[in-house]
């Protein structure tokens, strides 16, 4: 087991290293001069602010220093939690801007990932045993997984938000409200949360249901199932074993899908103008705020790595083979 | 594949409903994308009609707030969608095959190294990497987009191909080839790849579908091709110019439905093909 976690940690460490290096490389090796283009695009009126920004960029990029020193400085600043200053929300530090957006993204992501995974697996396993359910779930599941996140979000916003008028379609809470712990505020928060959550949930749900359904039908043809049946074991018991074997690939699938799910949350936030990281990234792109963009990128990478690690721990709990130290080649 | 096997596969392929339906859907959209633009003497972004007109005989999918023909945009957009899917899918499949074959066949430290690379790219959230690369690029084209999608979406294919190669490399016919002094690239191309050709084709179809979805997300965020039109860009424009609030459903339903239908048909085709190639899965 130590070997399993050692390998995983090595991969995560290297991934983080590569991500930071990509982040450092892109502005330096892309065509064009980032400092002047950022200054001309930032549209800051006060000369003092322009000067401060020029000084800041030059210090940040450190173009006069040799490359290796720029690279080390980048790491140094990063480890101190310094991601530069946002251009869009000048002069707020990028870290502050991101920390304000993260709770909204997490509030969408964690429930939608966990609930769609649980519900999808339950439902898929359930569908595998009834022909009529199987025939109806399968096509719906395929349509849902093939749906682009933003399109489902747009459809929900249009149908339930604008035509039916049940849910609001923009923001995280009513425009007339201030953040507080009052019931009206929390109610508004929940109302604004529902549609983006529902669109994320539905797309992911289809994928898990299909995956589980296929896994179960595959497991039900395995030798141990035939053996159990020949022994006259009740079908309930057989299904329970099949489920336990089928859930393992689904845990691996969850780790593999994490990047896709995060990306889905980002575009969904953009549709609903939900003030999380996705919305922030859109603003950063539109305002050419590269510090904010790079900061958000690092934040997401760290988040994905932590989530992956949590899934790895869960995997050990579900799969006894990793506990005894037999399995796990990365 | 011998003639008999091929005939048998064709027989089951024609009888497989999933495969037939999926293929027909793809074919219809492909023809619409190829032939559709020939119907128009105006470009997809020209201002040709009255603004905000609902679907009619003249403008099949209605017009945008600026009087652009939505149907023209749709068929031109299909071209972009297929192009980015094929280019991105081919590139990702190529990288995945090279990495998977070499890692699986060579083993040892080559395998360790390639495996590590695969795992790193696998954990990085691809769309977010694409976001920052795209944001820095000034001029964006479908080709560049496909290039970056291809370079970030190969890892799981590489992993799966590596596992298959692993099981094939110790077979007798591969040993025989190795003993007769055939060089590694030739063994991979002549002995191993043909034995998993059906699997490679399935992998390509899935990569094709996912390239389309990633491209649509990028276009929607506003990082699509700076010239021309694509289905994702149509969704972006519809959302940006308040098509939802104005009730212009004909502007945002067709592009999303098109993407869903194409990707869904690819997935269904994939399951159908799997059943054709894998006799165990056939429903009689």
Coordinates of C-alpha atoms in Angstrom, one line a residue:
Chain A
X1 CA 0.0 0.0 0.0
X2 CA 2.9 2.3 0.7
X3 CA 4.1 1.6 -2.8
X4 CA 0.7 2.5 -4.2
X5 CA 0.5 5.8 -2.5
X6 CA 4.1 6.6 -3.1
X7 CA 3.6 6.2 -6.8
X8 CA 0.4 8.2 -6.8
X9 CA 2.1 11.0 -4.9
X10 CA 5.0 11.0 -7.3
X11 CA 2.6 11.4 -10.2
X12 CA 0.7 14.2 -8.5
X13 CA 3.9 16.0 -7.6
X14 CA 5.2 15.7 -11.2
X15 CA 1.8 16.9 -12.6
X16 CA 1.9 20.0 -10.4
X17 CA 5.4 20.7 -11.5
X18 CA 4.4 20.3 -15.2
X19 CA 1.4 22.5 -14.7
X20 CA 3.4 25.3 -13.1
X21 CA 6.0 25.0 -15.8
X22 CA 3.3 25.3 -18.6
X23 CA 1.9 28.3 -16.7
X24 CA 5.3 29.9 -16.7
X25 CA 6.2 29.0 -20.3
X26 CA 3.1 30.1 -22.1
X27 CA 3.5 33.9 -21.8
X28 CA 7.2 33.7 -22.5
X29 CA 7.1 31.5 -25.6
X30 CA 3.9 32.7 -27.2
X31 CA 4.3 35.1 -30.1
X32 CA 4.0 38.8 -29.2
X33 CA 5.2 41.0 -26.2
X34 CA 2.9 40.3 -23.3
X35 CA 3.8 43.4 -21.3
X36 CA 2.9 46.0 -23.9
X37 CA -0.1 44.1 -25.2
X38 CA -1.5 43.8 -21.6
X39 CA -0.9 47.5 -20.9
X40 CA -2.7 48.6 -24.1
X41 CA -5.6 46.2 -23.5
X42 CA -6.0 46.9 -19.8
X43 CA -7.6 50.3 -20.4
X44 CA -6.6 51.8 -17.1
X45 CA -7.0 55.6 -17.2
X46 CA -4.8 56.9 -14.4
X47 CA -1.1 57.3 -15.4
X48 CA -0.1 56.2 -11.9
X49 CA -1.9 52.9 -12.3
X50 CA -0.4 52.4 -15.7
X51 CA 3.1 53.0 -14.2
X52 CA 2.4 50.7 -11.3
X53 CA 1.2 48.0 -13.7
X54 CA 4.2 48.3 -16.0
X55 CA 6.6 48.1 -13.0
X56 CA 4.6 45.1 -11.7
X57 CA 4.7 43.3 -15.0
X58 CA 8.3 43.8 -15.5
X59 CA 9.0 42.6 -12.0
X60 CA 6.6 39.7 -12.5
X61 CA 8.0 38.6 -15.9
X62 CA 11.5 39.8 -15.1
X63 CA 12.4 39.9 -18.7
X64 CA 15.9 41.4 -18.0
X65 CA 16.9 38.3 -15.9
X66 CA 18.2 35.1 -17.4
X67 CA 15.5 32.5 -18.1
X68 CA 16.5 30.1 -15.3
X69 CA 16.3 32.9 -12.8
X70 CA 12.8 34.0 -14.0
X71 CA 11.7 30.4 -13.6
X72 CA 13.0 30.1 -10.0
X73 CA 11.5 33.5 -9.1
X74 CA 8.2 32.3 -10.4
X75 CA 8.3 29.3 -8.1
X76 CA 9.4 31.4 -5.2
X77 CA 6.5 33.8 -5.6
X78 CA 4.1 31.0 -6.1
X79 CA 5.2 29.2 -2.9
X80 CA 4.6 32.4 -1.0
X81 CA 1.1 32.4 -2.3
X82 CA 1.8 35.4 -4.6
X83 CA 0.0 35.1 -7.9
X84 CA 0.3 38.7 -8.9
X85 CA -2.3 41.5 -9.1
X86 CA -5.5 41.2 -11.1
X87 CA -5.8 43.6 -14.0
X88 CA -9.5 43.4 -14.2
X89 CA -10.0 44.1 -10.5
X90 CA -6.9 46.3 -10.1
X91 CA -5.3 46.4 -7.5
X92 CA -6.8 43.3 -5.8
X93 CA -4.4 40.4 -5.5
X94 CA -5.3 37.5 -7.7
X95 CA -5.3 35.1 -4.8
X96 CA -8.1 37.2 -3.1
X97 CA -10.2 37.3 -6.2
X98 CA -9.9 33.5 -6.6
X99 CA -10.6 32.7 -3.0
X100 CA -13.8 34.7 -3.2
X101 CA -15.0 32.6 -6.2
X102 CA -14.0 29.2 -5.0
X103 CA -16.9 28.5 -2.6
X104 CA -19.4 29.0 -5.4
X105 CA -17.6 26.5 -7.7
X106 CA -17.2 24.0 -4.9
X107 CA -20.8 24.4 -3.9
X108 CA -21.8 23.4 -7.4
X109 CA -19.2 20.8 -8.1
X110 CA -19.2 18.6 -4.9
X111 CA -22.9 17.9 -4.7
X112 CA -23.3 17.4 -8.5
X113 CA -20.4 15.0 -8.8
X114 CA -21.2 13.0 -5.7
X115 CA -25.0 12.9 -6.2
X116 CA -24.8 12.0 -10.0
X117 CA -22.2 9.3 -9.2
X118 CA -24.4 7.7 -6.5
X119 CA -27.7 8.1 -8.3
X120 CA -26.2 7.0 -11.7
X121 CA -24.6 3.9 -10.3
X122 CA -27.8 2.9 -8.4
X123 CA -30.0 3.6 -11.4
X124 CA -27.6 1.8 -13.8
X125 CA -27.5 -1.3 -11.7
X126 CA -31.3 -1.2 -11.3
X127 CA -31.8 -0.8 -15.1
X128 CA -29.6 -3.8 -15.9
X129 CA -32.1 -6.2 -14.4
X130 CA -35.3 -5.0 -16.2
X131 CA -35.6 -5.2 -19.9
X132 CA -38.1 -2.3 -20.4
X133 CA -36.1 0.0 -18.1
X134 CA -32.9 -1.0 -19.8
X135 CA -34.4 -0.1 -23.2
X136 CA -35.5 3.3 -22.0
X137 CA -32.5 4.2 -19.8
X138 CA -29.9 3.4 -22.4
X139 CA -31.1 5.8 -25.1
X140 CA -31.7 8.6 -22.6
X141 CA -28.3 8.0 -21.0
X142 CA -26.6 8.2 -24.4
X143 CA -28.4 11.5 -25.3
X144 CA -27.4 13.0 -21.9
X145 CA -23.7 12.1 -22.1
X146 CA -23.6 13.4 -25.7
X147 CA -25.1 16.7 -24.6
X148 CA -22.7 19.6 -24.3
X149 CA -22.9 21.0 -20.7
X150 CA -23.7 24.5 -21.9
X151 CA -26.5 23.5 -24.2
X152 CA -28.3 21.6 -21.5
X153 CA -27.8 24.6 -19.2
X154 CA -29.1 26.9 -21.9
X155 CA -32.2 24.7 -22.4
X156 CA -32.9 24.6 -18.7
X157 CA -32.4 28.3 -18.3
X158 CA -34.8 29.0 -21.2
X159 CA -37.5 26.4 -20.3
X160 CA -37.6 26.7 -16.5
X161 CA -36.1 30.1 -16.1
X162 CA -37.5 32.3 -18.8
X163 CA -40.6 30.6 -20.2
X164 CA -41.9 29.0 -17.0
X165 CA -40.3 31.7 -14.7
X166 CA -39.7 29.3 -11.8
X167 CA -36.0 29.8 -11.4
X168 CA -33.7 32.8 -11.8
X169 CA -31.1 32.5 -14.6
X170 CA -28.3 34.7 -13.5
X171 CA -26.1 35.4 -10.5
X172 CA -25.7 33.5 -7.2
X173 CA -28.4 35.4 -5.3
X174 CA -30.9 38.2 -5.9
X175 CA -29.5 41.5 -7.1
X176 CA -31.4 43.3 -4.4
X177 CA -29.9 41.2 -1.6
X178 CA -26.7 41.6 0.5
X179 CA -24.8 38.5 1.6
X180 CA -26.0 37.6 5.1
X181 CA -27.3 34.6 7.1
X182 CA -31.0 35.6 6.8
X183 CA -33.5 33.1 5.4
X184 CA -34.4 35.2 2.5
X185 CA -30.8 35.3 1.4
X186 CA -30.3 31.6 1.9
X187 CA -33.5 30.9 0.0
X188 CA -32.4 33.1 -2.9
X189 CA -29.0 31.4 -2.9
X190 CA -30.6 27.9 -3.2
X191 CA -32.9 29.1 -5.9
X192 CA -30.0 30.4 -8.0
X193 CA -28.0 27.3 -7.3
X194 CA -30.6 24.9 -8.5
X195 CA -30.5 25.2 -12.3
X196 CA -26.7 25.1 -12.7
X197 CA -26.6 22.2 -10.4
X198 CA -29.4 20.4 -12.3
X199 CA -27.6 20.7 -15.6
X200 CA -24.3 19.4 -14.2
X201 CA -26.1 16.6 -12.5
X202 CA -28.1 15.4 -15.5
X203 CA -25.1 15.2 -18.0
X204 CA -23.0 13.3 -15.5
X205 CA -25.8 11.1 -14.4
X206 CA -26.3 9.7 -17.9
X207 CA -22.7 8.7 -18.1
X208 CA -22.5 6.9 -14.8
X209 CA -25.8 5.1 -15.4
X210 CA -24.6 3.7 -18.8
X211 CA -21.2 2.8 -17.3
X212 CA -22.8 0.9 -14.4
X213 CA -25.4 -0.8 -16.6
X214 CA -22.6 -2.1 -18.9
X215 CA -20.4 -3.2 -16.0
X216 CA -23.2 -5.1 -14.3
X217 CA -24.3 -6.9 -17.5
X218 CA -20.6 -7.8 -18.0
X219 CA -20.2 -9.0 -14.5
X220 CA -23.4 -11.1 -14.6
X221 CA -21.6 -13.3 -17.3
X222 CA -18.5 -13.9 -15.2
X223 CA -17.5 -17.3 -13.9
X224 CA -18.2 -16.6 -10.2
X225 CA -21.7 -15.6 -11.0
X226 CA -22.3 -18.9 -12.9
X227 CA -20.8 -20.7 -10.0
X228 CA -23.0 -18.9 -7.4
X229 CA -26.0 -19.6 -9.5
X230 CA -25.1 -23.3 -9.9
X231 CA -24.9 -23.4 -6.1
X232 CA -28.4 -22.0 -6.0
X233 CA -27.5 -18.7 -4.4
X234 CA -30.4 -16.3 -4.3
X235 CA -30.3 -13.7 -7.2
X236 CA -30.2 -10.9 -4.6
X237 CA -26.9 -12.1 -3.3
X238 CA -25.5 -12.6 -6.8
X239 CA -26.4 -9.1 -7.7
X240 CA -24.8 -7.7 -4.6
X241 CA -21.5 -9.4 -5.5
X242 CA -21.8 -8.2 -9.1
X243 CA -22.4 -4.6 -7.8
X244 CA -19.4 -4.7 -5.6
X245 CA -17.2 -5.8 -8.5
X246 CA -18.7 -3.4 -10.9
X247 CA -18.2 -0.4 -8.6
X248 CA -14.4 -0.5 -8.8
X249 CA -14.1 0.6 -12.4
X250 CA -16.6 3.3 -11.7
X251 CA -14.4 4.7 -8.9
X252 CA -11.5 4.7 -11.4
X253 CA -13.8 6.3 -13.9
X254 CA -14.6 9.0 -11.4
X255 CA -10.9 9.9 -11.1
X256 CA -10.5 9.9 -14.9
X257 CA -13.6 12.0 -15.4
X258 CA -12.8 14.7 -12.8
X259 CA -11.1 17.0 -15.3
X260 CA -14.1 16.8 -17.6
X261 CA -16.5 17.4 -14.8
X262 CA -14.6 20.5 -13.6
X263 CA -14.6 21.8 -17.2
X264 CA -18.3 21.2 -17.4
X265 CA -18.8 23.2 -14.2
X266 CA -16.8 26.1 -15.7
X267 CA -18.9 26.4 -18.9
X268 CA -22.2 25.9 -16.9
X269 CA -21.2 28.8 -14.6
X270 CA -20.6 30.9 -17.7
X271 CA -24.2 30.3 -18.9
X272 CA -25.7 31.2 -15.6
X273 CA -23.3 34.0 -14.8
X274 CA -22.6 32.1 -11.6
X275 CA -19.8 33.9 -9.8
X276 CA -17.4 30.9 -9.5
X277 CA -14.1 30.1 -11.2
X278 CA -15.6 29.6 -14.6
X279 CA -17.2 33.0 -14.6
X280 CA -13.9 34.4 -13.4
X281 CA -12.0 32.8 -16.2
X282 CA -14.4 34.2 -18.8
X283 CA -13.9 37.7 -17.3
X284 CA -10.1 37.1 -17.3
X285 CA -10.1 36.2 -20.9
X286 CA -12.3 39.1 -22.0
X287 CA -10.3 41.6 -20.0
X288 CA -6.9 40.0 -21.1
X289 CA -6.2 39.5 -17.4
X290 CA -3.5 36.9 -17.7
X291 CA -2.5 36.9 -14.1
X292 CA -6.0 36.0 -13.1
X293 CA -6.2 33.4 -15.8
X294 CA -2.9 31.7 -14.7
X295 CA -3.9 31.9 -11.1
X296 CA -7.3 30.3 -11.8
X297 CA -5.5 27.6 -13.8
X298 CA -3.2 26.7 -10.9
X299 CA -6.0 26.7 -8.5
X300 CA -8.0 24.3 -10.6
X301 CA -5.1 22.0 -11.1
X302 CA -4.5 21.9 -7.3
X303 CA -8.1 21.2 -6.8
X304 CA -8.2 18.4 -9.3
X305 CA -5.1 16.8 -7.8
X306 CA -6.5 16.9 -4.3
X307 CA -9.8 15.4 -5.5
X308 CA -7.9 12.7 -7.3
X309 CA -6.0 11.9 -4.1
X310 CA -9.2 11.6 -2.2
X311 CA -10.5 9.2 -4.8
X312 CA -7.3 7.2 -4.5
X313 CA -7.9 6.9 -0.7
X314 CA -11.5 5.8 -1.4
X315 CA -10.3 3.2 -3.9
X316 CA -8.1 1.6 -1.2
X317 CA -11.1 1.4 1.1
X318 CA -13.3 -0.2 -1.6
X319 CA -10.7 -2.5 -3.1
X320 CA -9.1 -5.0 -0.6
X321 CA -6.4 -5.9 -3.2
X322 CA -4.7 -2.5 -2.8
X323 CA -4.9 -2.8 1.0
X324 CA -2.8 -6.0 1.0
X325 CA -0.3 -4.4 -1.3
X326 CA -0.7 -6.7 -4.3
X327 CA -2.2 -4.5 -6.9
X328 CA -1.8 -1.0 -8.2
X329 CA 0.6 -0.3 -11.1
X330 CA -0.1 3.4 -10.9
Chain B
X1 CA -9.2 -10.6 -41.9
X2 CA -10.2 -13.4 -44.3
X3 CA -13.1 -13.0 -46.7
X4 CA -15.4 -15.2 -44.7
X5 CA -14.8 -13.3 -41.5
X6 CA -15.4 -10.0 -43.3
X7 CA -18.7 -11.2 -44.8
X8 CA -19.8 -12.4 -41.4
X9 CA -18.9 -9.0 -39.8
X10 CA -20.8 -7.2 -42.6
X11 CA -23.8 -9.5 -42.0
X12 CA -23.9 -8.6 -38.3
X13 CA -23.1 -5.0 -39.0
X14 CA -26.2 -4.6 -41.3
X15 CA -28.4 -6.4 -38.7
X16 CA -27.2 -4.3 -35.8
X17 CA -29.8 -1.6 -35.2
X18 CA -27.5 0.6 -33.1
X19 CA -24.8 0.7 -35.7
X20 CA -27.2 1.3 -38.6
X21 CA -29.1 4.1 -36.9
X22 CA -25.9 5.7 -35.7
X23 CA -24.3 5.6 -39.2
X24 CA -27.4 7.0 -40.8
X25 CA -27.5 10.0 -38.4
X26 CA -23.8 10.7 -39.0
X27 CA -24.3 10.3 -42.8
X28 CA -27.3 12.7 -42.8
X29 CA -25.3 15.4 -40.9
X30 CA -22.2 14.8 -43.0
X31 CA -24.2 15.3 -46.3
X32 CA -25.9 18.4 -44.8
X33 CA -22.5 19.8 -43.9
X34 CA -21.0 19.0 -47.3
X35 CA -23.9 19.9 -49.6
X36 CA -25.8 22.4 -47.5
X37 CA -23.4 25.4 -48.0
X38 CA -23.7 24.9 -51.7
X39 CA -27.4 26.0 -51.5
X40 CA -26.5 29.5 -50.5
X41 CA -25.1 32.3 -52.5
X42 CA -24.4 34.2 -49.3
X43 CA -21.9 33.5 -46.5
X44 CA -23.0 32.2 -43.0
X45 CA -22.4 35.6 -41.4
X46 CA -24.0 37.8 -44.0
X47 CA -27.0 40.0 -43.1
X48 CA -29.6 38.6 -45.5
X49 CA -33.0 38.7 -43.9
X50 CA -35.2 40.5 -41.5
X51 CA -34.0 40.4 -37.9
X52 CA -35.4 37.9 -35.4
X53 CA -37.6 36.1 -38.0
X54 CA -39.0 32.7 -36.8
X55 CA -38.4 29.6 -39.0
X56 CA -40.2 29.9 -42.4
X57 CA -40.0 28.5 -45.9
X58 CA -37.4 31.1 -46.8
X59 CA -35.3 30.8 -43.7
X60 CA -35.6 27.3 -42.5
X61 CA -34.2 27.9 -39.0
X62 CA -35.2 31.6 -38.8
X63 CA -32.8 34.5 -38.4
X64 CA -30.6 36.0 -35.7
X65 CA -31.0 39.4 -34.1
X66 CA -28.9 40.8 -36.9
X67 CA -30.8 39.0 -39.7
X68 CA -28.3 36.3 -40.3
X69 CA -29.6 33.0 -41.7
X70 CA -29.5 30.4 -38.9
X71 CA -29.8 27.5 -41.3
X72 CA -26.8 28.7 -43.3
X73 CA -24.8 29.1 -40.1
X74 CA -25.8 25.6 -39.0
X75 CA -24.7 23.8 -42.2
X76 CA -21.4 25.8 -42.3
X77 CA -21.0 25.1 -38.6
X78 CA -21.4 21.3 -39.3
X79 CA -18.3 21.5 -41.5
X80 CA -16.3 23.0 -38.7
X81 CA -17.6 20.5 -36.3
X82 CA -16.7 17.5 -38.4
X83 CA -13.4 18.9 -39.4
X84 CA -12.3 19.6 -35.8
X85 CA -13.6 16.2 -34.7
X86 CA -11.7 14.3 -37.5
X87 CA -8.5 16.2 -37.1
X88 CA -8.5 16.2 -33.3
X89 CA -9.6 12.6 -33.2
X90 CA -6.9 11.4 -35.8
X91 CA -4.1 13.3 -34.0
X92 CA -5.1 12.0 -30.5
X93 CA -5.5 8.5 -31.9
X94 CA -2.1 8.7 -33.5
X95 CA -0.3 10.0 -30.4
X96 CA -2.2 7.5 -28.2
X97 CA -1.3 4.6 -30.6
X98 CA 2.4 5.5 -30.7
X99 CA 2.7 5.9 -27.0
X100 CA 0.5 2.9 -26.2
X101 CA 2.3 0.5 -28.7
X102 CA 5.8 1.5 -27.7
X103 CA 5.1 1.4 -24.0
X104 CA 3.3 -1.9 -24.2
X105 CA 5.7 -3.6 -26.6
X106 CA 9.0 -2.3 -25.2
X107 CA 8.2 -2.5 -21.5
X108 CA 10.9 -1.7 -19.0
X109 CA 12.0 1.8 -18.4
X110 CA 10.5 3.0 -21.7
X111 CA 7.2 1.8 -20.4
X112 CA 7.8 3.5 -17.0
X113 CA 8.6 6.8 -18.6
X114 CA 5.7 6.8 -21.1
X115 CA 3.4 5.6 -18.4
X116 CA 4.4 8.5 -16.2
X117 CA 3.9 11.0 -19.1
X118 CA 0.4 9.5 -19.8
X119 CA -0.6 9.8 -16.1
X120 CA 0.5 13.4 -15.9
X121 CA -1.4 14.4 -19.0
X122 CA -4.4 12.4 -17.7
X123 CA -4.6 14.2 -14.4
X124 CA -4.2 17.7 -15.9
X125 CA -7.6 19.1 -16.7
X126 CA -7.3 19.4 -20.5
X127 CA -9.9 22.0 -21.1
X128 CA -8.3 24.4 -18.7
X129 CA -4.9 23.9 -20.3
X130 CA -6.5 24.6 -23.7
X131 CA -8.2 27.7 -22.2
X132 CA -4.9 29.4 -21.3
X133 CA -3.1 28.3 -24.5
X134 CA -6.0 29.6 -26.6
X135 CA -6.3 32.8 -24.7
X136 CA -2.7 33.7 -25.5
X137 CA -3.0 32.9 -29.1
X138 CA -4.0 35.9 -31.2
X139 CA -5.4 34.3 -34.4
X140 CA -7.3 31.1 -33.8
X141 CA -8.2 28.6 -36.5
X142 CA -9.9 25.2 -36.5
X143 CA -6.6 23.6 -37.4
X144 CA -4.8 25.1 -34.3
X145 CA -7.7 24.1 -32.1
X146 CA -7.7 20.6 -33.4
X147 CA -4.0 20.4 -32.9
X148 CA -4.2 21.3 -29.2
X149 CA -7.3 19.1 -28.6
X150 CA -5.4 16.2 -30.2
X151 CA -2.3 16.8 -28.0
X152 CA -4.3 16.8 -24.8
X153 CA -6.9 14.1 -25.3
X154 CA -4.8 11.0 -26.1
X155 CA -3.9 9.6 -22.6
X156 CA -6.7 7.2 -21.9
X157 CA -6.4 5.8 -25.5
X158 CA -2.7 5.3 -24.9
X159 CA -3.4 3.5 -21.6
X160 CA -6.0 1.2 -23.2
X161 CA -3.8 0.4 -26.2
X162 CA -0.8 -0.3 -24.0
X163 CA -2.8 -2.8 -22.0
X164 CA -3.9 -4.6 -25.2
X165 CA -0.4 -4.6 -26.7
X166 CA 0.8 -6.1 -23.4
X167 CA -1.4 -9.1 -23.9
X168 CA -0.5 -9.5 -27.5
X169 CA 3.2 -9.2 -27.3
X170 CA 3.8 -12.6 -25.7
X171 CA 1.8 -14.5 -28.4
X172 CA 3.5 -17.1 -30.5
X173 CA 3.2 -15.2 -33.8
X174 CA 4.9 -12.1 -32.3
X175 CA 7.7 -14.3 -30.8
X176 CA 8.1 -15.9 -34.2
X177 CA 8.4 -12.5 -35.9
X178 CA 10.9 -11.4 -33.3
X179 CA 13.0 -14.5 -33.7
X180 CA 13.1 -14.1 -37.4
X181 CA 14.8 -10.7 -36.8
X182 CA 11.9 -8.4 -37.7
X183 CA 12.5 -4.9 -36.3
X184 CA 10.2 -3.4 -33.6
X185 CA 8.3 -0.9 -35.7
X186 CA 7.5 -3.5 -38.3
X187 CA 6.3 -6.0 -35.7
X188 CA 4.0 -3.3 -34.2
X189 CA 2.7 -2.4 -37.6
X190 CA 2.4 -5.8 -39.2
X191 CA 1.7 -8.1 -36.3
X192 CA 0.2 -6.3 -33.4
X193 CA -1.8 -3.4 -34.9
X194 CA -3.8 -5.5 -37.4
X195 CA -4.9 -7.8 -34.5
X196 CA -6.5 -4.9 -32.7
X197 CA -7.7 -2.9 -35.7
X198 CA -11.3 -3.1 -34.6
X199 CA -10.3 -1.8 -31.2
X200 CA -8.3 1.0 -32.6
X201 CA -11.3 2.0 -34.8
X202 CA -13.5 2.1 -31.7
X203 CA -11.0 4.3 -29.9
X204 CA -10.9 6.7 -32.8
X205 CA -14.7 7.1 -32.8
X206 CA -14.7 8.0 -29.1
X207 CA -11.8 10.5 -29.5
X208 CA -13.7 11.9 -32.5
X209 CA -16.8 12.5 -30.3
X210 CA -14.9 14.0 -27.4
X211 CA -12.9 16.3 -29.7
X212 CA -16.3 17.7 -30.9
X213 CA -17.5 18.3 -27.4
X214 CA -14.2 20.0 -26.3
X215 CA -14.2 22.2 -29.3
X216 CA -17.8 23.2 -28.7
X217 CA -16.9 24.2 -25.1
X218 CA -13.9 26.3 -26.3
X219 CA -16.0 28.0 -29.0
X220 CA -18.7 28.7 -26.4
X221 CA -16.3 30.5 -24.1
X222 CA -15.3 32.6 -27.0
X223 CA -12.0 30.9 -27.9
X224 CA -13.2 29.4 -31.1
X225 CA -12.0 30.2 -34.7
X226 CA -11.7 34.0 -35.1
X227 CA -13.1 33.6 -38.7
X228 CA -16.0 31.6 -40.0
X229 CA -18.7 29.8 -37.9
X230 CA -19.1 26.7 -35.8
X231 CA -21.9 25.2 -33.8
X232 CA -20.2 26.2 -30.5
X233 CA -19.7 29.7 -31.8
X234 CA -23.4 29.9 -32.7
X235 CA -24.3 29.0 -29.1
X236 CA -21.8 31.6 -27.9
X237 CA -23.5 34.3 -30.1
X238 CA -27.0 33.3 -29.1
X239 CA -26.1 33.5 -25.4
X240 CA -24.2 36.8 -25.8
X241 CA -26.9 38.6 -27.8
X242 CA -29.7 37.5 -25.3
X243 CA -31.4 35.0 -27.6
X244 CA -32.9 33.4 -24.4
X245 CA -34.4 36.5 -23.1
X246 CA -35.8 37.5 -26.5
X247 CA -37.3 34.0 -27.0
X248 CA -35.3 33.3 -30.2
X249 CA -35.3 29.5 -29.5
X250 CA -34.5 28.7 -33.2
X251 CA -31.1 30.3 -32.7
X252 CA -29.8 28.2 -29.8
X253 CA -31.7 24.9 -30.2
X254 CA -30.3 23.7 -33.6
X255 CA -26.6 24.0 -32.9
X256 CA -26.8 22.2 -29.5
X257 CA -29.1 19.6 -31.0
X258 CA -26.7 19.1 -33.9
X259 CA -23.8 18.5 -31.5
X260 CA -25.8 16.2 -29.3
X261 CA -27.1 14.2 -32.3
X262 CA -23.6 13.8 -33.8
X263 CA -21.8 12.9 -30.6
X264 CA -24.7 10.6 -29.5
X265 CA -24.7 8.9 -32.8
X266 CA -21.0 8.3 -32.6
X267 CA -21.4 6.7 -29.1
X268 CA -24.2 4.5 -30.2
X269 CA -22.3 3.5 -33.3
X270 CA -19.4 2.6 -31.0
X271 CA -21.6 0.3 -29.0
X272 CA -23.0 -1.3 -32.2
X273 CA -19.5 -1.8 -33.7
X274 CA -18.4 -3.4 -30.4
X275 CA -21.2 -5.9 -30.7
X276 CA -20.3 -6.6 -34.3
X277 CA -16.6 -7.2 -33.5
X278 CA -17.2 -9.0 -30.2
X279 CA -19.4 -12.0 -30.7
X280 CA -20.0 -12.4 -27.0
X281 CA -21.9 -9.1 -26.8
X282 CA -24.3 -9.9 -29.7
X283 CA -28.0 -9.9 -28.9
X284 CA -29.6 -12.7 -30.9

